[in-house]
């Protein structure tokens, strides 16, 4: 165990797992409370378009994913605010559009990059120092925003109409939350990939919701569960030579099913 921790790539992987756990604990809790799971899924899969464009123009893939995800987030926020009746159709169309754009640009890119698969299914063992810096910045900024505007986020999440009457700019905070979701997706890509990111965003908060009575407690418990899933899944993948992202989500999914069964029996 100690010998493994002395490896530089393993240290980066653990750091990435902890940082992403904090980010997902904060944003994932808000996503679950606001029932925005499908929106998060649409942004996550749509981000593939940004990766494809970045590969085509020889840019940093995470930069392309970040810019494209923010664009999709703004489009989704604008449309869903004005037409919530068709939210499923709109997000489904944007989801498909992003994936299609990504596939087409990848097809047009000369040659094939083996690194592409790491953005789809994650490669936490390949996390670089640059990725760590990016995750650290996102973690600090998101924590600061939620601490400073915690009351507003609570008000908007549980009763947006009452919050609006009290003078809270609900539309602005909705835009902020959707954009934070987009950046959270980008920060999590390296850990579990675009395909599995929605699981890490929703499973820990779902479990935490059954154990917490306040949003702040839910965020903390969610971050702790996410960290445990990342660390256990990371070592499992290292020892058994498995895909890291899939291992992390497998651990999270097993805990999800176990919790659901026992929690229902306990509630019953």
PDB file of N, CA, C and O in Angstrom, residues 189-264:
ATOM      1  N   UNK A 189     -14.383  14.770 -16.098  1.00  0.00           N
ATOM      2  CA  UNK A 189     -14.149  13.940 -17.289  1.00  0.00           C
ATOM      3  C   UNK A 189     -12.954  13.015 -17.112  1.00  0.00           C
ATOM      4  O   UNK A 189     -13.008  11.825 -17.419  1.00  0.00           O
ATOM      5  N   UNK A 190     -11.845  13.563 -16.602  1.00  0.00           N
ATOM      6  CA  UNK A 190     -10.618  12.778 -16.477  1.00  0.00           C
ATOM      7  C   UNK A 190     -10.759  11.620 -15.480  1.00  0.00           C
ATOM      8  O   UNK A 190     -10.049  10.631 -15.562  1.00  0.00           O
ATOM      9  N   UNK A 191     -11.665  11.737 -14.543  1.00  0.00           N
ATOM     10  CA  UNK A 191     -11.804  10.725 -13.492  1.00  0.00           C
ATOM     11  C   UNK A 191     -12.669   9.559 -13.949  1.00  0.00           C
ATOM     12  O   UNK A 191     -12.279   8.398 -13.864  1.00  0.00           O
ATOM     13  N   UNK A 192     -13.874   9.845 -14.433  1.00  0.00           N
ATOM     14  CA  UNK A 192     -14.791   8.762 -14.830  1.00  0.00           C
ATOM     15  C   UNK A 192     -15.250   8.858 -16.278  1.00  0.00           C
ATOM     16  O   UNK A 192     -15.946   7.964 -16.772  1.00  0.00           O
ATOM     17  N   UNK A 193     -14.907   9.936 -16.985  1.00  0.00           N
ATOM     18  CA  UNK A 193     -15.282  10.058 -18.382  1.00  0.00           C
ATOM     19  C   UNK A 193     -16.675  10.621 -18.595  1.00  0.00           C
ATOM     20  O   UNK A 193     -17.497  10.673 -17.685  1.00  0.00           O
ATOM     21  N   UNK A 194     -16.952  11.036 -19.837  1.00  0.00           N
ATOM     22  CA  UNK A 194     -18.238  11.640 -20.170  1.00  0.00           C
ATOM     23  C   UNK A 194     -19.402  10.666 -20.011  1.00  0.00           C
ATOM     24  O   UNK A 194     -20.503  11.052 -19.620  1.00  0.00           O
ATOM     25  N   UNK A 195     -19.146   9.399 -20.313  1.00  0.00           N
ATOM     26  CA  UNK A 195     -20.227   8.412 -20.299  1.00  0.00           C
ATOM     27  C   UNK A 195     -20.724   8.147 -18.879  1.00  0.00           C
ATOM     28  O   UNK A 195     -21.915   7.926 -18.651  1.00  0.00           O
ATOM     29  N   UNK A 196     -19.821   8.195 -17.902  1.00  0.00           N
ATOM     30  CA  UNK A 196     -20.162   7.801 -16.535  1.00  0.00           C
ATOM     31  C   UNK A 196     -20.256   8.966 -15.550  1.00  0.00           C
ATOM     32  O   UNK A 196     -20.545   8.748 -14.374  1.00  0.00           O
ATOM     33  N   UNK A 197     -20.012  10.192 -16.024  1.00  0.00           N
ATOM     34  CA  UNK A 197     -19.950  11.329 -15.109  1.00  0.00           C
ATOM     35  C   UNK A 197     -21.269  11.564 -14.376  1.00  0.00           C
ATOM     36  O   UNK A 197     -21.281  11.964 -13.205  1.00  0.00           O
ATOM     37  N   UNK A 198     -22.383  11.285 -15.045  1.00  0.00           N
ATOM     38  CA  UNK A 198     -23.676  11.549 -14.424  1.00  0.00           C
ATOM     39  C   UNK A 198     -23.890  10.688 -13.182  1.00  0.00           C
ATOM     40  O   UNK A 198     -24.566  11.095 -12.231  1.00  0.00           O
ATOM     41  N   UNK A 199     -23.272   9.496 -13.172  1.00  0.00           N
ATOM     42  CA  UNK A 199     -23.405   8.612 -12.003  1.00  0.00           C
ATOM     43  C   UNK A 199     -22.710   9.204 -10.786  1.00  0.00           C
ATOM     44  O   UNK A 199     -23.245   9.167  -9.674  1.00  0.00           O
ATOM     45  N   UNK A 200     -21.511   9.746 -10.980  1.00  0.00           N
ATOM     46  CA  UNK A 200     -20.777  10.331  -9.851  1.00  0.00           C
ATOM     47  C   UNK A 200     -21.442  11.615  -9.372  1.00  0.00           C
ATOM     48  O   UNK A 200     -21.287  12.007  -8.213  1.00  0.00           O
ATOM     49  N   UNK A 201     -22.197  12.254 -10.248  1.00  0.00           N
ATOM     50  CA  UNK A 201     -22.893  13.482  -9.875  1.00  0.00           C
ATOM     51  C   UNK A 201     -24.184  13.211  -9.103  1.00  0.00           C
ATOM     52  O   UNK A 201     -24.658  14.092  -8.386  1.00  0.00           O
ATOM     53  N   UNK A 202     -24.746  12.033  -9.255  1.00  0.00           N
ATOM     54  CA  UNK A 202     -26.064  11.782  -8.672  1.00  0.00           C
ATOM     55  C   UNK A 202     -26.100  10.695  -7.601  1.00  0.00           C
ATOM     56  O   UNK A 202     -26.906  10.783  -6.670  1.00  0.00           O
ATOM     57  N   UNK A 203     -25.271   9.658  -7.708  1.00  0.00           N
ATOM     58  CA  UNK A 203     -25.332   8.561  -6.736  1.00  0.00           C
ATOM     59  C   UNK A 203     -24.955   9.003  -5.318  1.00  0.00           C
ATOM     60  O   UNK A 203     -25.715   8.763  -4.367  1.00  0.00           O
ATOM     61  N   UNK A 204     -23.792   9.665  -5.119  1.00  0.00           N
ATOM     62  CA  UNK A 204     -23.462  10.113  -3.750  1.00  0.00           C
ATOM     63  C   UNK A 204     -24.503  11.075  -3.165  1.00  0.00           C
ATOM     64  O   UNK A 204     -24.882  10.918  -1.992  1.00  0.00           O
ATOM     65  N   UNK A 205     -24.993  12.071  -3.941  1.00  0.00           N
ATOM     66  CA  UNK A 205     -26.026  12.945  -3.371  1.00  0.00           C
ATOM     67  C   UNK A 205     -27.318  12.218  -3.031  1.00  0.00           C
ATOM     68  O   UNK A 205     -27.986  12.563  -2.056  1.00  0.00           O
ATOM     69  N   UNK A 206     -27.663  11.214  -3.841  1.00  0.00           N
ATOM     70  CA  UNK A 206     -28.882  10.448  -3.557  1.00  0.00           C
ATOM     71  C   UNK A 206     -28.764   9.737  -2.212  1.00  0.00           C
ATOM     72  O   UNK A 206     -29.696   9.756  -1.397  1.00  0.00           O
ATOM     73  N   UNK A 207     -27.625   9.112  -1.985  1.00  0.00           N
ATOM     74  CA  UNK A 207     -27.398   8.435  -0.709  1.00  0.00           C
ATOM     75  C   UNK A 207     -27.383   9.448   0.437  1.00  0.00           C
ATOM     76  O   UNK A 207     -27.981   9.234   1.497  1.00  0.00           O
ATOM     77  N   UNK A 208     -26.692  10.566   0.208  1.00  0.00           N
ATOM     78  CA  UNK A 208     -26.578  11.592   1.242  1.00  0.00           C
ATOM     79  C   UNK A 208     -27.924  12.212   1.584  1.00  0.00           C
ATOM     80  O   UNK A 208     -28.180  12.565   2.739  1.00  0.00           O
ATOM     81  N   UNK A 209     -28.800  12.308   0.598  1.00  0.00           N
ATOM     82  CA  UNK A 209     -30.115  12.900   0.822  1.00  0.00           C
ATOM     83  C   UNK A 209     -30.929  12.099   1.835  1.00  0.00           C
ATOM     84  O   UNK A 209     -31.716  12.654   2.605  1.00  0.00           O
ATOM     85  N   UNK A 210     -30.717  10.793   1.847  1.00  0.00           N
ATOM     86  CA  UNK A 210     -31.432   9.946   2.796  1.00  0.00           C
ATOM     87  C   UNK A 210     -30.866  10.006   4.199  1.00  0.00           C
ATOM     88  O   UNK A 210     -31.503   9.536   5.145  1.00  0.00           O
ATOM     89  N   UNK A 211     -29.676  10.597   4.347  1.00  0.00           N
ATOM     90  CA  UNK A 211     -29.021  10.652   5.652  1.00  0.00           C
ATOM     91  C   UNK A 211     -28.956  12.053   6.241  1.00  0.00           C
ATOM     92  O   UNK A 211     -28.669  12.204   7.426  1.00  0.00           O
ATOM     93  N   UNK A 212     -29.189  13.060   5.411  1.00  0.00           N
ATOM     94  CA  UNK A 212     -29.026  14.453   5.850  1.00  0.00           C
ATOM     95  C   UNK A 212     -30.375  15.157   5.965  1.00  0.00           C
ATOM     96  O   UNK A 212     -31.331  14.819   5.272  1.00  0.00           O
ATOM     97  N   UNK A 213     -30.424  16.132   6.850  1.00  0.00           N
ATOM     98  CA  UNK A 213     -31.648  16.917   7.039  1.00  0.00           C
ATOM     99  C   UNK A 213     -31.516  18.328   6.483  1.00  0.00           C
ATOM    100  O   UNK A 213     -32.500  19.048   6.380  1.00  0.00           O
ATOM    101  N   UNK A 214     -30.296  18.726   6.133  1.00  0.00           N
ATOM    102  CA  UNK A 214     -30.049  20.047   5.570  1.00  0.00           C
ATOM    103  C   UNK A 214     -29.212  19.922   4.319  1.00  0.00           C
ATOM    104  O   UNK A 214     -28.480  18.945   4.138  1.00  0.00           O
ATOM    105  N   UNK A 215     -29.287  20.924   3.453  1.00  0.00           N
ATOM    106  CA  UNK A 215     -28.525  20.904   2.203  1.00  0.00           C
ATOM    107  C   UNK A 215     -27.026  20.909   2.472  1.00  0.00           C
ATOM    108  O   UNK A 215     -26.266  20.203   1.789  1.00  0.00           O
ATOM    109  N   UNK A 216     -26.588  21.675   3.455  1.00  0.00           N
ATOM    110  CA  UNK A 216     -25.158  21.739   3.770  1.00  0.00           C
ATOM    111  C   UNK A 216     -24.632  20.371   4.216  1.00  0.00           C
ATOM    112  O   UNK A 216     -23.543  19.942   3.813  1.00  0.00           O
ATOM    113  N   UNK A 217     -25.413  19.675   5.048  1.00  0.00           N
ATOM    114  CA  UNK A 217     -25.027  18.333   5.491  1.00  0.00           C
ATOM    115  C   UNK A 217     -25.026  17.362   4.323  1.00  0.00           C
ATOM    116  O   UNK A 217     -24.151  16.487   4.217  1.00  0.00           O
ATOM    117  N   UNK A 218     -25.987  17.509   3.448  1.00  0.00           N
ATOM    118  CA  UNK A 218     -26.075  16.657   2.268  1.00  0.00           C
ATOM    119  C   UNK A 218     -24.835  16.824   1.388  1.00  0.00           C
ATOM    120  O   UNK A 218     -24.291  15.842   0.880  1.00  0.00           O
ATOM    121  N   UNK A 219     -24.383  18.055   1.217  1.00  0.00           N
ATOM    122  CA  UNK A 219     -23.186  18.313   0.417  1.00  0.00           C
ATOM    123  C   UNK A 219     -21.954  17.668   1.032  1.00  0.00           C
ATOM    124  O   UNK A 219     -21.141  17.056   0.335  1.00  0.00           O
ATOM    125  N   UNK A 220     -21.826  17.792   2.344  1.00  0.00           N
ATOM    126  CA  UNK A 220     -20.665  17.232   3.041  1.00  0.00           C
ATOM    127  C   UNK A 220     -20.660  15.706   2.966  1.00  0.00           C
ATOM    128  O   UNK A 220     -19.634  15.090   2.627  1.00  0.00           O
ATOM    129  N   UNK A 221     -21.803  15.088   3.261  1.00  0.00           N
ATOM    130  CA  UNK A 221     -21.900  13.622   3.230  1.00  0.00           C
ATOM    131  C   UNK A 221     -21.690  13.111   1.806  1.00  0.00           C
ATOM    132  O   UNK A 221     -21.016  12.094   1.582  1.00  0.00           O
ATOM    133  N   UNK A 222     -22.250  13.829   0.847  1.00  0.00           N
ATOM    134  CA  UNK A 222     -22.089  13.442  -0.556  1.00  0.00           C
ATOM    135  C   UNK A 222     -20.625  13.471  -0.974  1.00  0.00           C
ATOM    136  O   UNK A 222     -20.149  12.558  -1.659  1.00  0.00           O
ATOM    137  N   UNK A 223     -19.908  14.510  -0.566  1.00  0.00           N
ATOM    138  CA  UNK A 223     -18.488  14.619  -0.895  1.00  0.00           C
ATOM    139  C   UNK A 223     -17.684  13.484  -0.259  1.00  0.00           C
ATOM    140  O   UNK A 223     -16.776  12.919  -0.887  1.00  0.00           O
ATOM    141  N   UNK A 224     -18.032  13.129   0.963  1.00  0.00           N
ATOM    142  CA  UNK A 224     -17.339  12.036   1.654  1.00  0.00           C
ATOM    143  C   UNK A 224     -17.589  10.696   0.958  1.00  0.00           C
ATOM    144  O   UNK A 224     -16.658   9.910   0.745  1.00  0.00           O
ATOM    145  N   UNK A 225     -18.847  10.436   0.608  1.00  0.00           N
ATOM    146  CA  UNK A 225     -19.164   9.193  -0.104  1.00  0.00           C
ATOM    147  C   UNK A 225     -18.451   9.147  -1.456  1.00  0.00           C
ATOM    148  O   UNK A 225     -17.903   8.107  -1.852  1.00  0.00           O
ATOM    149  N   UNK A 226     -18.464  10.262  -2.154  1.00  0.00           N
ATOM    150  CA  UNK A 226     -17.801  10.325  -3.456  1.00  0.00           C
ATOM    151  C   UNK A 226     -16.313  10.042  -3.328  1.00  0.00           C
ATOM    152  O   UNK A 226     -15.730   9.323  -4.153  1.00  0.00           O
ATOM    153  N   UNK A 227     -15.691  10.588  -2.290  1.00  0.00           N
ATOM    154  CA  UNK A 227     -14.261  10.360  -2.065  1.00  0.00           C
ATOM    155  C   UNK A 227     -13.989   8.885  -1.788  1.00  0.00           C
ATOM    156  O   UNK A 227     -13.012   8.313  -2.293  1.00  0.00           O
ATOM    157  N   UNK A 228     -14.839   8.266  -0.986  1.00  0.00           N
ATOM    158  CA  UNK A 228     -14.674   6.834  -0.686  1.00  0.00           C
ATOM    159  C   UNK A 228     -14.809   6.007  -1.960  1.00  0.00           C
ATOM    160  O   UNK A 228     -14.008   5.099  -2.227  1.00  0.00           O
ATOM    161  N   UNK A 229     -15.802   6.333  -2.777  1.00  0.00           N
ATOM    162  CA  UNK A 229     -15.994   5.593  -4.030  1.00  0.00           C
ATOM    163  C   UNK A 229     -14.780   5.740  -4.944  1.00  0.00           C
ATOM    164  O   UNK A 229     -14.332   4.768  -5.565  1.00  0.00           O
ATOM    165  N   UNK A 230     -14.258   6.961  -5.031  1.00  0.00           N
ATOM    166  CA  UNK A 230     -13.110   7.212  -5.905  1.00  0.00           C
ATOM    167  C   UNK A 230     -11.866   6.466  -5.427  1.00  0.00           C
ATOM    168  O   UNK A 230     -11.159   5.841  -6.224  1.00  0.00           O
ATOM    169  N   UNK A 231     -11.603   6.517  -4.132  1.00  0.00           N
ATOM    170  CA  UNK A 231     -10.398   5.871  -3.588  1.00  0.00           C
ATOM    171  C   UNK A 231     -10.498   4.355  -3.700  1.00  0.00           C
ATOM    172  O   UNK A 231      -9.559   3.694  -4.163  1.00  0.00           O
ATOM    173  N   UNK A 232     -11.646   3.789  -3.296  1.00  0.00           N
ATOM    174  CA  UNK A 232     -11.821   2.338  -3.370  1.00  0.00           C
ATOM    175  C   UNK A 232     -11.779   1.861  -4.824  1.00  0.00           C
ATOM    176  O   UNK A 232     -11.113   0.873  -5.159  1.00  0.00           O
ATOM    177  N   UNK A 233     -12.480   2.576  -5.701  1.00  0.00           N
ATOM    178  CA  UNK A 233     -12.485   2.208  -7.112  1.00  0.00           C
ATOM    179  C   UNK A 233     -11.114   2.341  -7.746  1.00  0.00           C
ATOM    180  O   UNK A 233     -10.724   1.529  -8.597  1.00  0.00           O
ATOM    181  N   UNK A 234     -10.363   3.364  -7.327  1.00  0.00           N
ATOM    182  CA  UNK A 234      -9.013   3.578  -7.858  1.00  0.00           C
ATOM    183  C   UNK A 234      -8.093   2.412  -7.510  1.00  0.00           C
ATOM    184  O   UNK A 234      -7.407   1.864  -8.385  1.00  0.00           O
ATOM    185  N   UNK A 235      -8.062   2.014  -6.236  1.00  0.00           N
ATOM    186  CA  UNK A 235      -7.198   0.913  -5.827  1.00  0.00           C
ATOM    187  C   UNK A 235      -7.669  -0.419  -6.415  1.00  0.00           C
ATOM    188  O   UNK A 235      -6.849  -1.278  -6.752  1.00  0.00           O
ATOM    189  N   UNK A 236      -8.980  -0.575  -6.557  1.00  0.00           N
ATOM    190  CA  UNK A 236      -9.522  -1.785  -7.168  1.00  0.00           C
ATOM    191  C   UNK A 236      -9.046  -1.906  -8.615  1.00  0.00           C
ATOM    192  O   UNK A 236      -8.626  -2.990  -9.059  1.00  0.00           O
ATOM    193  N   UNK A 237      -9.110  -0.797  -9.344  1.00  0.00           N
ATOM    194  CA  UNK A 237      -8.672  -0.816 -10.741  1.00  0.00           C
ATOM    195  C   UNK A 237      -7.170  -1.038 -10.859  1.00  0.00           C
ATOM    196  O   UNK A 237      -6.699  -1.700 -11.788  1.00  0.00           O
ATOM    197  N   UNK A 238      -6.405  -0.496  -9.905  1.00  0.00           N
ATOM    198  CA  UNK A 238      -4.945  -0.640  -9.941  1.00  0.00           C
ATOM    199  C   UNK A 238      -4.534  -2.091  -9.665  1.00  0.00           C
ATOM    200  O   UNK A 238      -3.673  -2.651 -10.356  1.00  0.00           O
ATOM    201  N   UNK A 239      -5.156  -2.701  -8.667  1.00  0.00           N
ATOM    202  CA  UNK A 239      -4.780  -4.064  -8.278  1.00  0.00           C
ATOM    203  C   UNK A 239      -5.268  -5.115  -9.284  1.00  0.00           C
ATOM    204  O   UNK A 239      -4.590  -6.097  -9.542  1.00  0.00           O
ATOM    205  N   UNK A 240      -6.455  -4.909  -9.859  1.00  0.00           N
ATOM    206  CA  UNK A 240      -7.041  -5.903 -10.761  1.00  0.00           C
ATOM    207  C   UNK A 240      -6.854  -5.549 -12.231  1.00  0.00           C
ATOM    208  O   UNK A 240      -7.375  -6.249 -13.108  1.00  0.00           O
ATOM    209  N   UNK A 241      -6.158  -4.429 -12.481  1.00  0.00           N
ATOM    210  CA  UNK A 241      -5.894  -3.979 -13.858  1.00  0.00           C
ATOM    211  C   UNK A 241      -7.202  -3.764 -14.629  1.00  0.00           C
ATOM    212  O   UNK A 241      -7.394  -4.277 -15.732  1.00  0.00           O
ATOM    213  N   UNK A 242      -8.105  -2.984 -14.029  1.00  0.00           N
ATOM    214  CA  UNK A 242      -9.398  -2.678 -14.619  1.00  0.00           C
ATOM    215  C   UNK A 242      -9.458  -1.205 -15.022  1.00  0.00           C
ATOM    216  O   UNK A 242      -8.617  -0.402 -14.609  1.00  0.00           O
ATOM    217  N   UNK A 243     -10.453  -0.851 -15.798  1.00  0.00           N
ATOM    218  CA  UNK A 243     -10.669   0.551 -16.160  1.00  0.00           C
ATOM    219  C   UNK A 243     -11.059   1.333 -14.911  1.00  0.00           C
ATOM    220  O   UNK A 243     -12.015   0.964 -14.213  1.00  0.00           O
ATOM    221  N   UNK A 244     -10.332   2.402 -14.638  1.00  0.00           N
ATOM    222  CA  UNK A 244     -10.521   3.141 -13.387  1.00  0.00           C
ATOM    223  C   UNK A 244     -11.909   3.757 -13.260  1.00  0.00           C
ATOM    224  O   UNK A 244     -12.560   3.634 -12.209  1.00  0.00           O
ATOM    225  N   UNK A 245     -12.373   4.437 -14.316  1.00  0.00           N
ATOM    226  CA  UNK A 245     -13.677   5.086 -14.246  1.00  0.00           C
ATOM    227  C   UNK A 245     -14.800   4.097 -13.991  1.00  0.00           C
ATOM    228  O   UNK A 245     -15.679   4.326 -13.155  1.00  0.00           O
ATOM    229  N   UNK A 246     -14.769   2.974 -14.705  1.00  0.00           N
ATOM    230  CA  UNK A 246     -15.802   1.947 -14.532  1.00  0.00           C
ATOM    231  C   UNK A 246     -15.739   1.340 -13.134  1.00  0.00           C
ATOM    232  O   UNK A 246     -16.775   1.032 -12.533  1.00  0.00           O
ATOM    233  N   UNK A 247     -14.536   1.179 -12.607  1.00  0.00           N
ATOM    234  CA  UNK A 247     -14.376   0.603 -11.260  1.00  0.00           C
ATOM    235  C   UNK A 247     -14.976   1.526 -10.208  1.00  0.00           C
ATOM    236  O   UNK A 247     -15.645   1.075  -9.271  1.00  0.00           O
ATOM    237  N   UNK A 248     -14.737   2.820 -10.350  1.00  0.00           N
ATOM    238  CA  UNK A 248     -15.273   3.808  -9.406  1.00  0.00           C
ATOM    239  C   UNK A 248     -16.803   3.792  -9.428  1.00  0.00           C
ATOM    240  O   UNK A 248     -17.467   3.754  -8.380  1.00  0.00           O
ATOM    241  N   UNK A 249     -17.368   3.792 -10.624  1.00  0.00           N
ATOM    242  CA  UNK A 249     -18.822   3.817 -10.740  1.00  0.00           C
ATOM    243  C   UNK A 249     -19.427   2.483 -10.306  1.00  0.00           C
ATOM    244  O   UNK A 249     -20.536   2.439  -9.763  1.00  0.00           O
ATOM    245  N   UNK A 250     -18.716   1.379 -10.519  1.00  0.00           N
ATOM    246  CA  UNK A 250     -19.211   0.086 -10.063  1.00  0.00           C
ATOM    247  C   UNK A 250     -19.333   0.059  -8.542  1.00  0.00           C
ATOM    248  O   UNK A 250     -20.347  -0.394  -7.990  1.00  0.00           O
ATOM    249  N   UNK A 251     -18.313   0.571  -7.859  1.00  0.00           N
ATOM    250  CA  UNK A 251     -18.346   0.648  -6.394  1.00  0.00           C
ATOM    251  C   UNK A 251     -19.511   1.534  -5.946  1.00  0.00           C
ATOM    252  O   UNK A 251     -20.268   1.186  -5.032  1.00  0.00           O
ATOM    253  N   UNK A 252     -19.664   2.683  -6.613  1.00  0.00           N
ATOM    254  CA  UNK A 252     -20.750   3.603  -6.268  1.00  0.00           C
ATOM    255  C   UNK A 252     -22.116   2.956  -6.513  1.00  0.00           C
ATOM    256  O   UNK A 252     -23.036   3.098  -5.699  1.00  0.00           O
ATOM    257  N   UNK A 253     -22.251   2.239  -7.609  1.00  0.00           N
ATOM    258  CA  UNK A 253     -23.533   1.619  -7.956  1.00  0.00           C
ATOM    259  C   UNK A 253     -23.911   0.524  -6.967  1.00  0.00           C
ATOM    260  O   UNK A 253     -25.081   0.413  -6.566  1.00  0.00           O
ATOM    261  N   UNK A 254     -22.934  -0.291  -6.575  1.00  0.00           N
ATOM    262  CA  UNK A 254     -23.201  -1.347  -5.598  1.00  0.00           C
ATOM    263  C   UNK A 254     -23.679  -0.734  -4.278  1.00  0.00           C
ATOM    264  O   UNK A 254     -24.654  -1.186  -3.677  1.00  0.00           O
ATOM    265  N   UNK A 255     -22.998   0.315  -3.839  1.00  0.00           N
ATOM    266  CA  UNK A 255     -23.401   1.003  -2.606  1.00  0.00           C
ATOM    267  C   UNK A 255     -24.794   1.622  -2.751  1.00  0.00           C
ATOM    268  O   UNK A 255     -25.587   1.627  -1.799  1.00  0.00           O
ATOM    269  N   UNK A 256     -25.080   2.117  -3.939  1.00  0.00           N
ATOM    270  CA  UNK A 256     -26.399   2.703  -4.216  1.00  0.00           C
ATOM    271  C   UNK A 256     -27.508   1.661  -4.046  1.00  0.00           C
ATOM    272  O   UNK A 256     -28.523   1.905  -3.387  1.00  0.00           O
ATOM    273  N   UNK A 257     -27.312   0.484  -4.647  1.00  0.00           N
ATOM    274  CA  UNK A 257     -28.331  -0.567  -4.549  1.00  0.00           C
ATOM    275  C   UNK A 257     -28.470  -1.083  -3.121  1.00  0.00           C
ATOM    276  O   UNK A 257     -29.583  -1.323  -2.639  1.00  0.00           O
ATOM    277  N   UNK A 258     -27.341  -1.261  -2.448  1.00  0.00           N
ATOM    278  CA  UNK A 258     -27.376  -1.717  -1.055  1.00  0.00           C
ATOM    279  C   UNK A 258     -28.104  -0.705  -0.181  1.00  0.00           C
ATOM    280  O   UNK A 258     -28.963  -1.064   0.640  1.00  0.00           O
ATOM    281  N   UNK A 259     -27.768   0.567  -0.350  1.00  0.00           N
ATOM    282  CA  UNK A 259     -28.411   1.615   0.442  1.00  0.00           C
ATOM    283  C   UNK A 259     -29.917   1.673   0.162  1.00  0.00           C
ATOM    284  O   UNK A 259     -30.722   1.810   1.082  1.00  0.00           O
ATOM    285  N   UNK A 260     -30.271   1.587  -1.131  1.00  0.00           N
ATOM    286  CA  UNK A 260     -31.689   1.668  -1.500  1.00  0.00           C
ATOM    287  C   UNK A 260     -32.494   0.548  -0.847  1.00  0.00           C
ATOM    288  O   UNK A 260     -33.593   0.771  -0.336  1.00  0.00           O
ATOM    289  N   UNK A 261     -31.941  -0.654  -0.851  1.00  0.00           N
ATOM    290  CA  UNK A 261     -32.648  -1.812  -0.266  1.00  0.00           C
ATOM    291  C   UNK A 261     -32.801  -1.669   1.243  1.00  0.00           C
ATOM    292  O   UNK A 261     -33.902  -1.781   1.787  1.00  0.00           O
ATOM    293  N   UNK A 262     -31.701  -1.365   1.921  1.00  0.00           N
ATOM    294  CA  UNK A 262     -31.733  -1.287   3.381  1.00  0.00           C
ATOM    295  C   UNK A 262     -32.472  -0.042   3.865  1.00  0.00           C
ATOM    296  O   UNK A 262     -33.152  -0.078   4.888  1.00  0.00           O
ATOM    297  N   UNK A 263     -32.331   1.058   3.123  1.00  0.00           N
ATOM    298  CA  UNK A 263     -33.006   2.292   3.533  1.00  0.00           C
ATOM    299  C   UNK A 263     -34.515   2.142   3.411  1.00  0.00           C
ATOM    300  O   UNK A 263     -35.273   2.606   4.264  1.00  0.00           O
ATOM    301  N   UNK A 264     -34.966   1.477   2.341  1.00  0.00           N
ATOM    302  CA  UNK A 264     -36.397   1.265   2.174  1.00  0.00           C
ATOM    303  C   UNK A 264     -36.942   0.365   3.277  1.00  0.00           C
ATOM    304  O   UNK A 264     -38.032   0.579   3.791  1.00  0.00           O
TER     305      UNK A 264
END
